[in-house]
Short mmCIF file of C-alpha atoms in Angstrom, two decimals:
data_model
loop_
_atom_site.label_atom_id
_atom_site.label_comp_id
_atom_site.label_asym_id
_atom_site.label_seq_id
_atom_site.Cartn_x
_atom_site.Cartn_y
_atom_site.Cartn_z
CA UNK A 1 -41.91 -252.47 66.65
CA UNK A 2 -39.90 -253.31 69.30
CA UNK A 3 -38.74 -249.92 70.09
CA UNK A 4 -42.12 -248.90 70.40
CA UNK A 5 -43.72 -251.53 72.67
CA UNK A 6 -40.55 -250.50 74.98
CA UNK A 7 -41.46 -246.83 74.94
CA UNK A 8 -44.78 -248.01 75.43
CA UNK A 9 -43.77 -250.48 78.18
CA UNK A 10 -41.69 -247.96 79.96
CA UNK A 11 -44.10 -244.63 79.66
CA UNK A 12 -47.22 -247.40 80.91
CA UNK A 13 -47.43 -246.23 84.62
CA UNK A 14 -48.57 -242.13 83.15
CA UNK A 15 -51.00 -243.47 79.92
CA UNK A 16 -53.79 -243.12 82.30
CA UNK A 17 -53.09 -239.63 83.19
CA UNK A 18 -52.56 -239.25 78.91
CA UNK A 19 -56.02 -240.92 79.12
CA UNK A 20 -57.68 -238.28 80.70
CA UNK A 21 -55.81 -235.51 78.64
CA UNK A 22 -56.75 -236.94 75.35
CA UNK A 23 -60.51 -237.64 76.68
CA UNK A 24 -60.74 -234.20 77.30
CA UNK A 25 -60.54 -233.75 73.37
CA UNK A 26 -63.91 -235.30 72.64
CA UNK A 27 -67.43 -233.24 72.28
CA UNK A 28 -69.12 -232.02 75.29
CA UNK A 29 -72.44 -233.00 75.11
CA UNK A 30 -74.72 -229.92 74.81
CA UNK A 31 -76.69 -230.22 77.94
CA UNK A 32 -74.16 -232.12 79.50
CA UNK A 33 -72.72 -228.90 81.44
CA UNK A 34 -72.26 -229.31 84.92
CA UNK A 35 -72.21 -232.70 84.96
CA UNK A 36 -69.16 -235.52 85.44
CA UNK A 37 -67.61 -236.02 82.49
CA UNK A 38 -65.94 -239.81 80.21
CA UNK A 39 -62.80 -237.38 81.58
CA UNK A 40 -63.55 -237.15 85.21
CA UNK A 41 -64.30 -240.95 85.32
CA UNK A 42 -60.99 -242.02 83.59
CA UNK A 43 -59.51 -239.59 86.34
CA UNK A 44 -61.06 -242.30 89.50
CA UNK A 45 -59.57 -244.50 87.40
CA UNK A 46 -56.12 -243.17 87.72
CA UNK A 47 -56.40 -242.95 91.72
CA UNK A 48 -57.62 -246.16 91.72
CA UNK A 49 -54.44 -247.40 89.81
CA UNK A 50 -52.27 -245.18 91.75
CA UNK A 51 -54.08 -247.16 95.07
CA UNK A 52 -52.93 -250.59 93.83
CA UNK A 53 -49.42 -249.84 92.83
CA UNK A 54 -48.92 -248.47 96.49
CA UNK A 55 -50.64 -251.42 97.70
CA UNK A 56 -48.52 -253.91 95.77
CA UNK A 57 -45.11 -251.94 96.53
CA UNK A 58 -46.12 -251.31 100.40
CA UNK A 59 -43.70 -248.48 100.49
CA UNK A 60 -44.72 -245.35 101.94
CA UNK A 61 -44.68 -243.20 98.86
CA UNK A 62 -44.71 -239.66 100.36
CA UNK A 63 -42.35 -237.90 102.55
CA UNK A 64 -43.61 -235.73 105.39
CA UNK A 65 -43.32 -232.94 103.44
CA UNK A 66 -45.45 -233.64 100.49
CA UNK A 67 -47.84 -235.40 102.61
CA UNK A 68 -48.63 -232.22 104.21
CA UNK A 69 -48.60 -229.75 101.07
CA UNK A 70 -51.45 -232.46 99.26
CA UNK A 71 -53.34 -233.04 102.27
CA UNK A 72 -53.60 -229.84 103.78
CA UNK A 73 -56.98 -228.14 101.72
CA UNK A 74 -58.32 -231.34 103.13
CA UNK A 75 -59.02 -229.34 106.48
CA UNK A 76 -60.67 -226.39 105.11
CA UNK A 77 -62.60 -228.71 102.68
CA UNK A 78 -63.98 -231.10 105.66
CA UNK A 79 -65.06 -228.45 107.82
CA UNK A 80 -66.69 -226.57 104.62
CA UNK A 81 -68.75 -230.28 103.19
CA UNK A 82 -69.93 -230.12 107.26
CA UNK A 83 -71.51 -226.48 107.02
CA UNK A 84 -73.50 -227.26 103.64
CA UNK A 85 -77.04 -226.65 103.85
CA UNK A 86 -78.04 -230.32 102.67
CA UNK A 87 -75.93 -233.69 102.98
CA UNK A 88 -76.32 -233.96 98.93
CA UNK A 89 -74.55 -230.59 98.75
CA UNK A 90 -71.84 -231.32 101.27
CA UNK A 91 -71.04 -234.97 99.84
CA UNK A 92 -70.85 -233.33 96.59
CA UNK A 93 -69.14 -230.40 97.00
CA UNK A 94 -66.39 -232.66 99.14
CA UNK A 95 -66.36 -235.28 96.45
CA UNK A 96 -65.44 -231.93 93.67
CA UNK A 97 -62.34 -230.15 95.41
CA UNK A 98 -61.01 -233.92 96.39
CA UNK A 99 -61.14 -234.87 93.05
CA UNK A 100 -59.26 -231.41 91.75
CA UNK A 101 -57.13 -230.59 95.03
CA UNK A 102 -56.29 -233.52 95.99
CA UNK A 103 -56.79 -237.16 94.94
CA UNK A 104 -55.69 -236.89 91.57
CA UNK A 105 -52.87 -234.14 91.77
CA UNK A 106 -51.46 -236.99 94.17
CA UNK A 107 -51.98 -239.95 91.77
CA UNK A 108 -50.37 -238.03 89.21
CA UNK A 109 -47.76 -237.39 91.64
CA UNK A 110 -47.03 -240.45 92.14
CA UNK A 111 -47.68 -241.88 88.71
CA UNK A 112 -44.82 -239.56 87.24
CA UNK A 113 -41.45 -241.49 88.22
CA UNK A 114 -38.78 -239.68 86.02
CA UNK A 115 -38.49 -236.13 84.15
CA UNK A 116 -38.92 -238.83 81.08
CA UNK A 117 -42.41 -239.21 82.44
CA UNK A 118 -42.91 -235.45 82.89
CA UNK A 119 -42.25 -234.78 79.31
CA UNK A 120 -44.53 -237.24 78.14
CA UNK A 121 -47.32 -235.48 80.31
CA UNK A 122 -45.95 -231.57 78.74
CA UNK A 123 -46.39 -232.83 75.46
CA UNK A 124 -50.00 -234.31 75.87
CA UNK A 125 -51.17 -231.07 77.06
CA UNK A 126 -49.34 -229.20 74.02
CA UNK A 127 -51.10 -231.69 71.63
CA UNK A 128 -54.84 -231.20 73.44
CA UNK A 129 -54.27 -227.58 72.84
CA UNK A 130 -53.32 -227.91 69.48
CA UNK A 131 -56.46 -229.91 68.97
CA UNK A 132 -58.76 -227.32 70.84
CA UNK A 133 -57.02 -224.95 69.10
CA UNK A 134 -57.40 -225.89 65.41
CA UNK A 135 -61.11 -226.52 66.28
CA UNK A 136 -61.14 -223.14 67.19
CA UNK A 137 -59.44 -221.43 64.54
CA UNK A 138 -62.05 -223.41 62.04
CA UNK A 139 -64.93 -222.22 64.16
CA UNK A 140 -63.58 -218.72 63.83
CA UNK A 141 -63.03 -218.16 60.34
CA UNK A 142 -66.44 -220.68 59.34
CA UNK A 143 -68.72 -218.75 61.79
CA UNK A 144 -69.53 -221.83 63.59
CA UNK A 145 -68.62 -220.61 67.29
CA UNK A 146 -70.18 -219.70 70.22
CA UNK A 147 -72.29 -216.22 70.17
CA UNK A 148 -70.01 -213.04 71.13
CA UNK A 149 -71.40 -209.54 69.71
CA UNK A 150 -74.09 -210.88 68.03
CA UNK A 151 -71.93 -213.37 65.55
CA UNK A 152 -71.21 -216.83 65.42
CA UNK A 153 -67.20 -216.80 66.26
CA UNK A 154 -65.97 -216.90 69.48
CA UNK A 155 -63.28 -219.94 69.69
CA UNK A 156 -64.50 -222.33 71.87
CA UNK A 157 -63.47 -225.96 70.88
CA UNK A 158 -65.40 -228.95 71.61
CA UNK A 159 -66.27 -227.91 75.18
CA UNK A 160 -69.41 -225.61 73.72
CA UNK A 161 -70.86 -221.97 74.79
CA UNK A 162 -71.61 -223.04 78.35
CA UNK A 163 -67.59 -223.27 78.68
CA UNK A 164 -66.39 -220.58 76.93
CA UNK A 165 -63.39 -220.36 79.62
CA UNK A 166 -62.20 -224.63 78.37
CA UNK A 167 -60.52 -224.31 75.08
CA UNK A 168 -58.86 -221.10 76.81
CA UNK A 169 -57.32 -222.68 79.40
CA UNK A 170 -56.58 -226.03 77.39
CA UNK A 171 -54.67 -223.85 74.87
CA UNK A 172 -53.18 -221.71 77.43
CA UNK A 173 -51.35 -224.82 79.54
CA UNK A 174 -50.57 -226.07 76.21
CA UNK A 175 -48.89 -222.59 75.13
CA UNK A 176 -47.11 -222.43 78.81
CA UNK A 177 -45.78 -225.83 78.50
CA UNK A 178 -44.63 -225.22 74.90
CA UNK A 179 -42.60 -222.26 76.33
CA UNK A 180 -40.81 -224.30 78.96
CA UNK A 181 -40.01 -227.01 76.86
CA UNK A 182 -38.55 -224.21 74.40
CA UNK A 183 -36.09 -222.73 76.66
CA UNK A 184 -35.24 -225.60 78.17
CA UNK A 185 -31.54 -227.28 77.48
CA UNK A 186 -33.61 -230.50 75.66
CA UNK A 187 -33.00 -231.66 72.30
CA UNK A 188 -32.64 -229.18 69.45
CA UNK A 189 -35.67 -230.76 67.55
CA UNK A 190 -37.69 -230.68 70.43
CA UNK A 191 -36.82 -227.12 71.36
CA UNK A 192 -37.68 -226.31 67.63
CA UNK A 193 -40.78 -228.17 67.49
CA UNK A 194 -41.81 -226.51 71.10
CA UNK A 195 -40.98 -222.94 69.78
CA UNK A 196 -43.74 -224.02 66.82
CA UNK A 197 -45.85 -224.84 68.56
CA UNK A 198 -45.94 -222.22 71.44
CA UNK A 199 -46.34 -219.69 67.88
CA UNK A 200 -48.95 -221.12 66.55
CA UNK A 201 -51.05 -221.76 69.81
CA UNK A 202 -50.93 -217.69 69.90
CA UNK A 203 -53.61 -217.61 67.34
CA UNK A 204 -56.45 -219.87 69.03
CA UNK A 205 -55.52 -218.03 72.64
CA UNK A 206 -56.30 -214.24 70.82
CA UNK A 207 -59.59 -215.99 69.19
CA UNK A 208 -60.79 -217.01 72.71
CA UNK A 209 -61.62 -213.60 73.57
CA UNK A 210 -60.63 -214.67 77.50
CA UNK A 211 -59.14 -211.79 78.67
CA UNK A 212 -58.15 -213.56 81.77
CA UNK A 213 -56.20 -216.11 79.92
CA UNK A 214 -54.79 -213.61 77.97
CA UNK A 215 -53.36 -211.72 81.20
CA UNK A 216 -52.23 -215.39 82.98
CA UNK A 217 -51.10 -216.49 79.73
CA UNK A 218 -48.76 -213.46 79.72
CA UNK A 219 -47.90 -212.79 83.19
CA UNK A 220 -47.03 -217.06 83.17
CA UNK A 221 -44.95 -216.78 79.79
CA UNK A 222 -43.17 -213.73 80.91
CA UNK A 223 -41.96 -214.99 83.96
CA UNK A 224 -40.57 -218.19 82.34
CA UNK A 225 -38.88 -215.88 79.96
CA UNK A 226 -37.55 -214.03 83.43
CA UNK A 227 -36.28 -217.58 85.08
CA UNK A 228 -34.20 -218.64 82.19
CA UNK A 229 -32.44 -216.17 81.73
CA UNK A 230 -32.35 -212.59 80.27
CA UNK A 231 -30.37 -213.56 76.57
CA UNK A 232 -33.37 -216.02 76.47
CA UNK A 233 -36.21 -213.93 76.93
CA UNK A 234 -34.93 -211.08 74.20
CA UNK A 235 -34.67 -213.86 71.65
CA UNK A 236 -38.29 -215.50 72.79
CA UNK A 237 -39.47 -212.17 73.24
CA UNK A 238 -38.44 -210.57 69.56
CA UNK A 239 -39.67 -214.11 67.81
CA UNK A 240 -43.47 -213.43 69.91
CA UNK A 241 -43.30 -209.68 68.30
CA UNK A 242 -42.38 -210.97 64.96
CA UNK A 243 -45.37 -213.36 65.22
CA UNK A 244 -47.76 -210.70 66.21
CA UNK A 245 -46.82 -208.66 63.84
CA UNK A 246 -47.26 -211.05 60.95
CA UNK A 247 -50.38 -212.19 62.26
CA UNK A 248 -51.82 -208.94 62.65
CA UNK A 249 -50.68 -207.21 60.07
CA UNK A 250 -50.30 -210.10 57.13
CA UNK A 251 -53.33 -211.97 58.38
CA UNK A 252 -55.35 -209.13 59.57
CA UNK A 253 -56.30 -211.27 62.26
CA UNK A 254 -56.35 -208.11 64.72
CA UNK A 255 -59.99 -207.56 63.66
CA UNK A 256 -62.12 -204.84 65.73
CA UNK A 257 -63.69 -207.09 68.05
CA UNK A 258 -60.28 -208.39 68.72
CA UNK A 259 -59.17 -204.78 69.49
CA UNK A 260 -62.25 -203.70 71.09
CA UNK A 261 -62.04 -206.68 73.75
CA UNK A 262 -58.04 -206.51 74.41
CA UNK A 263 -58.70 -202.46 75.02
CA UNK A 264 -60.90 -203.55 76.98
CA UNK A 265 -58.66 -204.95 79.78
CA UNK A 266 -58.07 -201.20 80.59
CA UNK A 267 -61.52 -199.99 80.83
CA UNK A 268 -62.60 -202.31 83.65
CA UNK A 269 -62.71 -199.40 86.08
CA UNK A 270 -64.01 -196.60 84.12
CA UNK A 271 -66.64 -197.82 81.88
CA UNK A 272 -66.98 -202.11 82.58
CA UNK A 273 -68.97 -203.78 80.20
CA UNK A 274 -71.64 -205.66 81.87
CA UNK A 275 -70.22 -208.80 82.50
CA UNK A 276 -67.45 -207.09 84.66
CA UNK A 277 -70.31 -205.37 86.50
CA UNK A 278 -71.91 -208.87 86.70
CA UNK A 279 -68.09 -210.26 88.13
CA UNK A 280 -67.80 -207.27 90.61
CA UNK A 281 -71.26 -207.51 91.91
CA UNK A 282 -70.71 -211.15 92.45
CA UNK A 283 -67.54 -210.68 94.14
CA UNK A 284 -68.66 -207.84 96.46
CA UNK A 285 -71.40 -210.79 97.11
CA UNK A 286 -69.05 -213.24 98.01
CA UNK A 287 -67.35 -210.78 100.49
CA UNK A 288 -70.40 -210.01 102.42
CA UNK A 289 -71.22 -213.97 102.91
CA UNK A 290 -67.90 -214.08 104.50
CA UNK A 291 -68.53 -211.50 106.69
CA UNK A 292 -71.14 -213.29 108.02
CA UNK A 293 -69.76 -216.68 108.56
CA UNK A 294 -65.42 -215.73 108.97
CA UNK A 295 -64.09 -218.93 109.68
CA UNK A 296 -66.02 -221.53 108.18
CA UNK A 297 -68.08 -220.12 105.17
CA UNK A 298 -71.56 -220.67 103.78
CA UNK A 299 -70.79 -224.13 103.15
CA UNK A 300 -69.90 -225.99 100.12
CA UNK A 301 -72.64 -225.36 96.98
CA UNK A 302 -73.76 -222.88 99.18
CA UNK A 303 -72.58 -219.67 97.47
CA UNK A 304 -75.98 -219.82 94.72
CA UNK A 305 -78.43 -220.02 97.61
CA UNK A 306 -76.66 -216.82 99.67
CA UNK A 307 -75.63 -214.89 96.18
CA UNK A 308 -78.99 -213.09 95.83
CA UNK A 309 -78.88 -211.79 99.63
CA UNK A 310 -75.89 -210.26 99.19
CA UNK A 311 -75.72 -209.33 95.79
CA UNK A 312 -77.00 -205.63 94.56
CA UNK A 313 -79.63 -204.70 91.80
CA UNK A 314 -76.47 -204.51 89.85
CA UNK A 315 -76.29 -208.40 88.75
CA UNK A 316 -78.13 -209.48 85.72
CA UNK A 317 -79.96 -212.33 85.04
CA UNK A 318 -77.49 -214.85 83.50
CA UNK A 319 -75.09 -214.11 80.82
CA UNK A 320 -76.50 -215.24 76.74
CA UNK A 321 -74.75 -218.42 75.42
CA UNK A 322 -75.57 -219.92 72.33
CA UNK A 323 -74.12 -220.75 68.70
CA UNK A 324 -71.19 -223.39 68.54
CA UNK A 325 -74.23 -226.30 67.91
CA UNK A 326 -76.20 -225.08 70.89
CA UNK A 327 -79.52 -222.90 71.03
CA UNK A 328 -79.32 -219.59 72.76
CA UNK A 329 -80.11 -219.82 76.71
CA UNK A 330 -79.84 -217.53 79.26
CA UNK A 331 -76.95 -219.17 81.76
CA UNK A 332 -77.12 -218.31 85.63
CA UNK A 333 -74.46 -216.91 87.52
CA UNK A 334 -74.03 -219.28 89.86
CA UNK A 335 -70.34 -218.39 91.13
CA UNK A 336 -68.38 -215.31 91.39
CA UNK A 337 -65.65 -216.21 88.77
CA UNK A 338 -62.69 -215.63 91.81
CA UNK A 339 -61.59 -218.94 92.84
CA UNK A 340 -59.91 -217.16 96.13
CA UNK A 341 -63.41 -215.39 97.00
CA UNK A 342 -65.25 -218.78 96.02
CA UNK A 343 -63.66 -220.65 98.60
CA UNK A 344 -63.38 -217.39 101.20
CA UNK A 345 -67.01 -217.12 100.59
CA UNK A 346 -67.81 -221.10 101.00
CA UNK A 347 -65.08 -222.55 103.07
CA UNK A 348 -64.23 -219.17 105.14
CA UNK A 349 -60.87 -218.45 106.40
CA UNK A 350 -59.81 -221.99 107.38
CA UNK A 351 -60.14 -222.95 103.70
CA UNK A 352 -58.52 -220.42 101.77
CA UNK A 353 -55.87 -220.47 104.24
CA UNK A 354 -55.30 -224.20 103.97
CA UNK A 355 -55.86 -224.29 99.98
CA UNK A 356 -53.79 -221.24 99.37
CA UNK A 357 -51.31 -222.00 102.00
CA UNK A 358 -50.74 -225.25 99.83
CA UNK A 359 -50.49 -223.79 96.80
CA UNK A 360 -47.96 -220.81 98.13
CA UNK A 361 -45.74 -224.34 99.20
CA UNK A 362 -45.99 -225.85 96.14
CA UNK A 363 -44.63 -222.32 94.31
CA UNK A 364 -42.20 -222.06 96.87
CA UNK A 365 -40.59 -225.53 96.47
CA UNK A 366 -40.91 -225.23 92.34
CA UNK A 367 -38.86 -222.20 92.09
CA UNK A 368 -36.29 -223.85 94.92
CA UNK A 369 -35.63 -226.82 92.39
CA UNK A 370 -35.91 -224.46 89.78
CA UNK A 371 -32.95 -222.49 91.22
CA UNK A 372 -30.93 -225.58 92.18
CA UNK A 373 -31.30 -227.13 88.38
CA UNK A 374 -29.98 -223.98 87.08
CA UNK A 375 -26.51 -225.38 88.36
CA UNK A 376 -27.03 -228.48 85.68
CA UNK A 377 -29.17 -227.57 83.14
CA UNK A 378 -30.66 -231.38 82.23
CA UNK A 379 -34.00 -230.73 84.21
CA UNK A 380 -34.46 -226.85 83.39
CA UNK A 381 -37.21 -227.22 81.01
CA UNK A 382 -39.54 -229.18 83.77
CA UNK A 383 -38.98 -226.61 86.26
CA UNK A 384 -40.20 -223.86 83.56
CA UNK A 385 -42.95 -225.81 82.50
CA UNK A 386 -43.94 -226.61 86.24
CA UNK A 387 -43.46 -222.93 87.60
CA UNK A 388 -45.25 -221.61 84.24
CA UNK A 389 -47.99 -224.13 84.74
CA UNK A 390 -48.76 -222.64 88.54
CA UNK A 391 -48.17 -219.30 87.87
CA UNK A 392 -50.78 -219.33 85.10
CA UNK A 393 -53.21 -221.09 87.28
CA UNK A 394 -52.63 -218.84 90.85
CA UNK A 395 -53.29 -216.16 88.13
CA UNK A 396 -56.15 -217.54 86.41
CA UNK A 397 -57.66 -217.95 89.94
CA UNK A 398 -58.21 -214.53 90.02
CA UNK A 399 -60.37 -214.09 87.57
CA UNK A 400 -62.34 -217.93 86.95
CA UNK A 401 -62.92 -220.49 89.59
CA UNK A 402 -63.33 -224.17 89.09
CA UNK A 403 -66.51 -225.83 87.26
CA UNK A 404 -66.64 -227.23 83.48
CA UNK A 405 -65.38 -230.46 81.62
CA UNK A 406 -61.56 -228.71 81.63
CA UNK A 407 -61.20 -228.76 85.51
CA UNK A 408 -60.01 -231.96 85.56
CA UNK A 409 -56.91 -230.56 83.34
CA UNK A 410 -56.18 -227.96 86.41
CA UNK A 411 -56.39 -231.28 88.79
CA UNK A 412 -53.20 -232.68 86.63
CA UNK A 413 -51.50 -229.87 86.63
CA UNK A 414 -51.26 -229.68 90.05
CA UNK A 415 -49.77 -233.27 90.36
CA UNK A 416 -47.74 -232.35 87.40
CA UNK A 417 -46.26 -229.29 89.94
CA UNK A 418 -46.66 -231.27 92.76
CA UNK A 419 -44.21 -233.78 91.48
CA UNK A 420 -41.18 -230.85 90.71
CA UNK A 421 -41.98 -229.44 93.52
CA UNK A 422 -42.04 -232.12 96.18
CA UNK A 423 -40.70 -235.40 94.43
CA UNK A 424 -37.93 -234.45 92.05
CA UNK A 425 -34.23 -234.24 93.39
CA UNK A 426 -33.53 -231.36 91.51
CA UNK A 427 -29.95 -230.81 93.05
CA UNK A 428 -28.91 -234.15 92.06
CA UNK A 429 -30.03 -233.94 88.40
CA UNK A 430 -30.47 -236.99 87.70
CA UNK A 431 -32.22 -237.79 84.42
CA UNK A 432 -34.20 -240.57 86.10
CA UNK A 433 -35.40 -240.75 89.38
CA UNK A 434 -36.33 -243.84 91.12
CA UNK A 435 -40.42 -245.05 91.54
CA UNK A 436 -41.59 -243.66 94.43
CA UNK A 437 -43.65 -247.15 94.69
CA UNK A 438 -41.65 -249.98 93.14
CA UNK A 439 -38.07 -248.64 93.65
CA UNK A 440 -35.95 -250.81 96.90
CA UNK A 441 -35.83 -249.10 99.89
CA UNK A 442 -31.83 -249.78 100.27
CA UNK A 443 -28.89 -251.75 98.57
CA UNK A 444 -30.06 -254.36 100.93
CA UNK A 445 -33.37 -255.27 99.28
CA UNK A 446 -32.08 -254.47 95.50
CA UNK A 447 -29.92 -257.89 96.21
CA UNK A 448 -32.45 -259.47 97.84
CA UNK A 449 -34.87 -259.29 95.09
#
């Protein structure tokens, strides 16, 4: 017992953040979509906290540096909430991207105070997935999923058929930061127990039917494999074919649809299905609002009022959800699934410039630590996990855009990033890092207190 109220004691500072993750496991209500979630109120709450413990340490808790990387979509954000067509849109739309880009990727920032801390956070996200994802695999094989093809079996998790793209991306940062914490120089249990995991998590991700998370997923995974090292990624790489083929070929879990949809991938161009005509005619959309207004956009919210202007006779109504506990409805297409062309189209220029130029820091300074903890290996499964986490996402980006209960997941994995990237003194080493917030500023204040 009292091991565990000290664990408990010492990990207290990130249970919020574990809040939100595990919230994130309960049933969206059907309806519910669009709306704030139990998820994105426990996530105020976590700024909030983050407020008073800089309050009560009165310690400047970023450096330059990381002040600038976090607070710089602010700019392109501002100028965007200023352009909307109504004050309810702007106030909105402003309160949104804060809440993802910025407020809580910087309370998680600062909530994290050791690679101790980071783990804890890794894990949480590997256990959500494996939640999601045994929901998943039950609605698959039980019919109970959302509508794709005419049958009741696409994977979707608790998050229901108006967020087919959730229990994809929950499953695929769980899978990523399974794959870190497996190559990393940890524990040999934990290393075991990650490589389990990252297998099993395969089987939920293929069930999805997200082709996008499939490629990020892959493209993220393979470049950890890359960055730790070439002996590594054979070994990884022959256990992931082993797994495939045992899956597919003892499980005969590579059913048609499953083949249809990954062939798919490579027919985009020649003959699309409709909803990548839908995605291109939105995007080609999105490109001719920012012709119009360069610099600053359409304005937050604004890209559903400008899409049919722009858009051609291409674009259908709405894509068909249904199944997974929810009747069938026609769902509008009210964004053009590119996060980059979402805020070019919306925030112009000055905002994709200021939240990509962020992001593009943020990689940069991961793989710098990354490259500097090669030289001591305690650390190297953090920097995989963190490098994994934004390559997956900058990838992701490319083909889905924020909206849906699991954003708020994407806001923590940016302060989980943000925190390798701009917080931990990765050529040092050390296994614990002083608090940001309640650590002395010198040896002269240690002894005075």
């Amino acid at each position: 017992m009292g091991t565990l109220t000290s664990a408990l004691g010492r990990a207290l500072p990130v249970l919020p953040v574990v809040a939100v993750i595990a919230l994130l496991g309960l049933p969206v209500a059907p309806g519910g979509e669009g709306g704030a979630t139990v998820a994105d109120a426990v996530s105020g709450l976590v700024v909030l906290c983050c407020a008073v413990r800089l309050v009560r340490g009165r310690r400047r808790p970023l450096s330059r540096t990381a002040a600038l990387v976090i607070g710089l979509p602010v700019v392109g954000i501002a100028v965007a909430a200023a352009g909307a067509a109504s004050a309810g849109a702007g106030i909105s739309g402003l309160a949104r991207y804060l809440q993802v880009f910025v407020l809580v990727p910087a309370a998680v920032l600062l909530l994290v105070r050791d690679r101790r801390d980071f783990r804890v956070l890794a894990w949480s996200f590997v256990g959500l997935a494996l939640w999601q994802g045994a929901i998943g695999v039950h609605q698959y094989v039980t019919g109970t999923g959302a509508t794709y093809q005419g049958e009741d079996i696409r994977a979707v998790g608790t998050f229901g058929p108006t967020d087919i793209m959730g229990m994809a991306t929950v499953v695929a940062f769980g899978l990523v930061c399974a794959v870190g914490l497996a190559l990393g120089s940890g524990a040999a249990r934990q290393r075991t127990a990650a490589v389990v995991c990252s297998l099993v998590l395969l089987l939920p991700l293929a069930l999805s039917f997200s082709r996008g998370a499939w490629i990020a997923t892959a493209a993220a995974c393979g470049a950890q494999l890359v960055l730790a090292g070439l002996r590594r990624a054979v070994k990884v790489g022959a256990a992931v074919a082993a797994a495939v083929v045992i899956l597919v070929g003892g499980f005969g879990v590579g059913t048609a649809m499953l083949q249809e949809r990954i062939s798919s991938i490579t027919q985009v161009a020649d003959a699309p299905d409709q909803s990548v005509t839908d995605r291109y005619t939105m995007w080609a959309a999105a490109v001719g609002m920012w012709r119009e207004h360069p610099l600053t956009g359409v304005g937050l919210k604004g890209f559903p009022d400008h899409r049919d202007g722009h858009a051609s006779l291409a674009l259908s109504s709405g894509s068909d959800t249904g199944g997974a506990g929810a009747a069938f409805r026609k769902q509008p297409l009210l964004s053009p699934h590119n996060m980059y062309l979402l805020i070019l189209s919306e925030q112009g220029l000055i905002g994709l410039l200021a939240l990509a130029g962020s992001w593009l820091a943020l990689l940069v300074c991961a793989l710098r630590g990354l490259v500097r903890v090669r030289r001591t290996p305690s650390g190297l499964d953090c920097a995989l996990v963190a490098c994994g986490l934004l390559s997956w996402q900058l990838i992701d980006f490319m083909y889905a855009d924020i909206g849906g209960p699991s954003t708020v997941l994407t806001a923590v994995c940016f302060g989980l990033v943000g925190w390798w990237a701009l917080m931990d003194p990765a050529s040092s080493a050390p296994e614990s890092v002083p608090d940001p917030v309640t650590a002395p500023a010198s040896l002269e204040e240690a002894s005075a207190r």
